[in-house]
Coordinates of C-alpha atoms and ligand atoms in Angstrom, one line a residue:
M297 CA 109.6 119.7 132.8
N298 CA 108.2 121.7 135.7
A299 CA 105.3 120.5 137.8
L300 CA 102.1 122.2 136.6
T301 CA 99.1 123.4 138.6
V302 CA 95.6 124.0 137.4
K303 CA 95.1 127.7 136.6
R304 CA 91.5 127.9 135.6
R305 CA 88.5 125.7 134.6
V306 CA 85.8 127.1 132.4
V307 CA 82.7 125.5 130.9
V308 CA 82.7 125.5 127.1
P309 CA 79.6 124.1 125.3
M310 CA 81.0 122.5 122.2
R311 CA 79.2 121.6 119.0
A312 CA 76.5 124.2 119.5
G313 CA 75.9 123.0 123.1
E314 CA 75.6 119.3 122.4
V315 CA 78.8 118.5 124.2
M316 CA 79.4 120.1 127.5
A317 CA 83.1 120.4 128.2
E318 CA 85.4 122.1 130.7
F319 CA 88.6 123.8 129.3
V320 CA 91.4 123.8 131.8
S321 CA 94.5 126.0 131.7
F322 CA 97.7 125.5 133.7
D323 CA 100.4 127.5 135.5
G324 CA 104.0 126.4 135.4
D325 CA 104.8 125.6 131.8
D326 CA 107.5 128.0 130.9
S327 CA 107.4 127.1 127.2
G328 CA 104.5 129.6 126.8
K329 CA 102.7 127.1 124.5
E330 CA 99.3 127.3 126.3
H331 CA 98.4 123.6 126.2
I332 CA 94.9 123.0 127.4
A333 CA 93.0 120.0 128.8
I334 CA 89.4 119.5 127.7
Y335 CA 87.3 117.5 130.2
C336 CA 84.0 115.8 129.6
D337 CA 82.1 114.1 132.4
G338 CA 80.8 111.3 130.2
V339 CA 77.1 111.0 129.3
S340 CA 76.9 107.2 129.1
D341 CA 75.4 105.4 132.0
K342 CA 77.9 102.6 131.5
K343 CA 81.0 104.8 131.5
P344 CA 84.2 103.1 132.7
S345 CA 85.6 104.2 136.1
I346 CA 89.1 104.9 134.6
P347 CA 89.1 108.1 132.4
L348 CA 89.8 107.9 128.7
V349 CA 92.6 110.3 127.6
R350 CA 93.6 111.4 124.2
L351 CA 96.8 113.4 123.5
H352 CA 96.1 115.5 120.5
S353 CA 98.7 117.7 118.9
E354 CA 97.4 120.8 117.3
C355 CA 96.9 120.7 113.6
L356 CA 95.4 124.0 112.3
T357 CA 94.8 122.7 108.8
G358 CA 93.2 119.5 109.9
D359 CA 91.5 120.4 113.1
V360 CA 90.0 123.7 112.0
F361 CA 89.8 123.5 108.2
G362 CA 89.3 119.7 107.7
S363 CA 92.4 119.3 105.5
G364 CA 92.5 116.0 103.6
R365 CA 96.3 115.9 103.9
C366 CA 96.1 114.2 107.3
D367 CA 93.4 112.7 109.5
C368 CA 93.8 115.0 112.5
G369 CA 90.4 116.6 112.2
E370 CA 88.6 113.2 112.1
Q371 CA 90.8 111.9 114.9
L372 CA 89.9 114.9 117.0
D373 CA 86.1 114.5 116.3
E374 CA 86.3 110.8 117.2
A375 CA 88.1 111.7 120.4
I376 CA 85.4 114.2 121.3
D377 CA 82.6 111.7 120.6
L378 CA 84.3 109.0 122.7
I379 CA 85.2 111.2 125.6
N380 CA 81.8 112.8 125.7
Q381 CA 80.4 109.3 126.0
E382 CA 82.9 107.6 128.3
G383 CA 84.2 110.6 130.3
G384 CA 87.8 111.8 130.2
Y385 CA 90.2 114.3 128.8
I386 CA 91.6 115.5 125.5
L387 CA 95.0 117.0 126.2
Y388 CA 95.3 119.5 123.3
L389 CA 99.0 120.1 122.9
R390 CA 100.0 123.2 121.0
Q391 CA 102.8 121.5 119.0
E392 CA 101.6 122.2 115.4
G393 CA 103.1 120.1 112.5
R394 CA 104.6 117.4 114.7
G395 CA 106.3 120.2 116.7
I396 CA 107.9 122.1 113.7
G397 CA 105.2 124.8 113.5
L398 CA 102.7 125.8 110.9
Y399 CA 104.9 127.6 108.4
A400 CA 107.5 124.7 108.4
K401 CA 104.7 122.2 107.9
L402 CA 103.6 124.1 104.8
D403 CA 107.2 124.1 103.5
A404 CA 107.2 120.3 104.1
Y405 CA 103.9 120.0 102.2
A406 CA 105.4 121.8 99.2
L407 CA 108.3 119.2 99.2
Q408 CA 105.8 116.4 99.5
D409 CA 104.0 117.7 96.4
Q410 CA 107.4 117.2 94.6
G411 CA 107.3 113.5 95.6
Y412 CA 109.2 113.4 98.9
D413 CA 107.6 111.6 101.9
T414 CA 106.9 113.4 105.2
Y415 CA 110.1 112.2 106.8
Q416 CA 112.3 113.0 103.8
A417 CA 110.8 116.5 103.6
N418 CA 111.5 117.3 107.2
E419 CA 115.1 116.1 106.8
M420 CA 115.6 118.4 103.8
L421 CA 114.3 121.3 105.9
H422 CA 116.7 120.3 108.7
L423 CA 113.8 119.7 111.0
P424 CA 113.1 116.7 113.3
D425 CA 110.7 114.2 111.9
D426 CA 108.9 114.3 115.2
G427 CA 109.6 117.2 117.5
R428 CA 106.6 116.5 119.8
D429 CA 107.0 116.1 123.5
F430 CA 104.3 114.1 125.2
S431 CA 105.8 114.3 128.7
V432 CA 104.0 117.6 129.2
G433 CA 100.8 115.5 129.0
A434 CA 101.9 113.6 132.0
E435 CA 102.4 116.8 134.0
M436 CA 99.0 118.0 132.9
L437 CA 97.4 114.8 134.1
K438 CA 99.2 115.0 137.5
A439 CA 98.0 118.6 137.9
L440 CA 94.5 117.3 137.3
G441 CA 94.9 114.6 139.9
V442 CA 94.7 111.8 137.2
T443 CA 97.3 109.1 137.3
D444 CA 95.4 106.1 136.1
I445 CA 94.1 106.3 132.5
R446 CA 92.9 104.5 129.4
L447 CA 94.8 105.9 126.5
L448 CA 93.2 106.5 123.1
T449 CA 96.0 106.0 120.6
N450 CA 97.7 103.9 117.9
N451 CA 101.1 105.5 118.8
P452 CA 103.2 103.4 121.2
D453 CA 105.5 106.3 121.8
K454 CA 102.7 108.3 123.5
A455 CA 102.1 105.5 126.0
S456 CA 105.7 105.0 126.8
Q457 CA 106.3 108.8 127.4
L458 CA 103.4 108.9 129.7
I459 CA 104.5 105.8 131.6
E460 CA 108.1 107.1 131.9
N461 CA 106.6 110.2 133.5
G462 CA 104.6 108.5 136.2
I463 CA 101.2 107.8 134.5
N464 CA 99.6 104.3 134.8
V465 CA 98.2 103.4 131.3
S466 CA 95.9 100.6 132.1
E467 CA 94.5 100.1 128.6
L468 CA 95.3 101.2 125.0
V469 CA 92.2 102.0 123.1
P470 CA 92.9 102.1 119.4
T471 CA 91.7 104.9 117.2
S472 CA 90.1 104.5 113.8
V473 CA 92.1 105.5 110.8
H474 CA 90.5 107.8 108.3
V475 CA 92.0 107.2 104.9
N476 CA 91.4 109.3 101.8
K477 CA 93.1 109.6 98.5
H478 CA 95.1 112.6 99.8
N479 CA 96.4 111.2 103.0
R480 CA 96.9 107.5 102.2
Q481 CA 100.6 107.9 101.5
Y482 CA 101.2 109.9 104.6
L483 CA 99.4 107.4 106.8
E484 CA 101.3 104.4 105.2
T485 CA 104.6 106.2 105.7
K486 CA 103.8 106.9 109.3
A487 CA 102.8 103.3 109.9
K488 CA 106.0 102.0 108.3
R489 CA 108.5 104.4 109.9
K490 CA 107.0 104.8 113.4
H491 CA 105.5 101.4 114.0
H492 CA 102.0 102.8 114.4
T493 CA 99.4 100.1 114.5
I494 CA 97.1 101.0 111.7
N495 CA 94.5 99.0 110.0
F496 CA 93.7 100.6 106.7
M497 CA 90.1 100.7 105.9
D498 CA 89.0 102.8 103.0
K499 CA 85.8 104.8 103.6
Ligands
ZN131 ZN1 97.1 117.1 110.7

């Protein structure tokens, strides 16, 4: 992974101007994936001195269209709420479908509809069960001059990949889990297979 540098920072008023954010692009990532960092200054007068960081992998169906097959859209909304309050960054990583891409994710959904779980489906498609790379997140943070963070996650793999790549994770802040009747099986499988720390609470 090459070192990155900040290319451009632009103000983007999110949620019809209620959340003022800065979108940051980078030079030096030869994957061409156009990852972005979204920065909020933090509106709370009790905001912690160490920034809160969320690594969020792109999920078009969940983030944009509110799909009930996963909880990505709700996780992203929660991250925006918290980072707007406490100050910090969402690193929005363009690795759709746990890194397999949108079309392959739809193929996997079709197999899941026949009764296979998310990991079995990817295996049948000869795709990795998790092709995501979080080390790019560490390079983005270094380019931003941020090496000490509080990490918003239930995924121990994200923290270890950041730590291996030179980021000091001083606190793990757990995320809520948003269970519905469509995504319960997916979330339970993820918890069982990947050791995610998840407390299931039905809405
Ligand atoms: Zn999703």
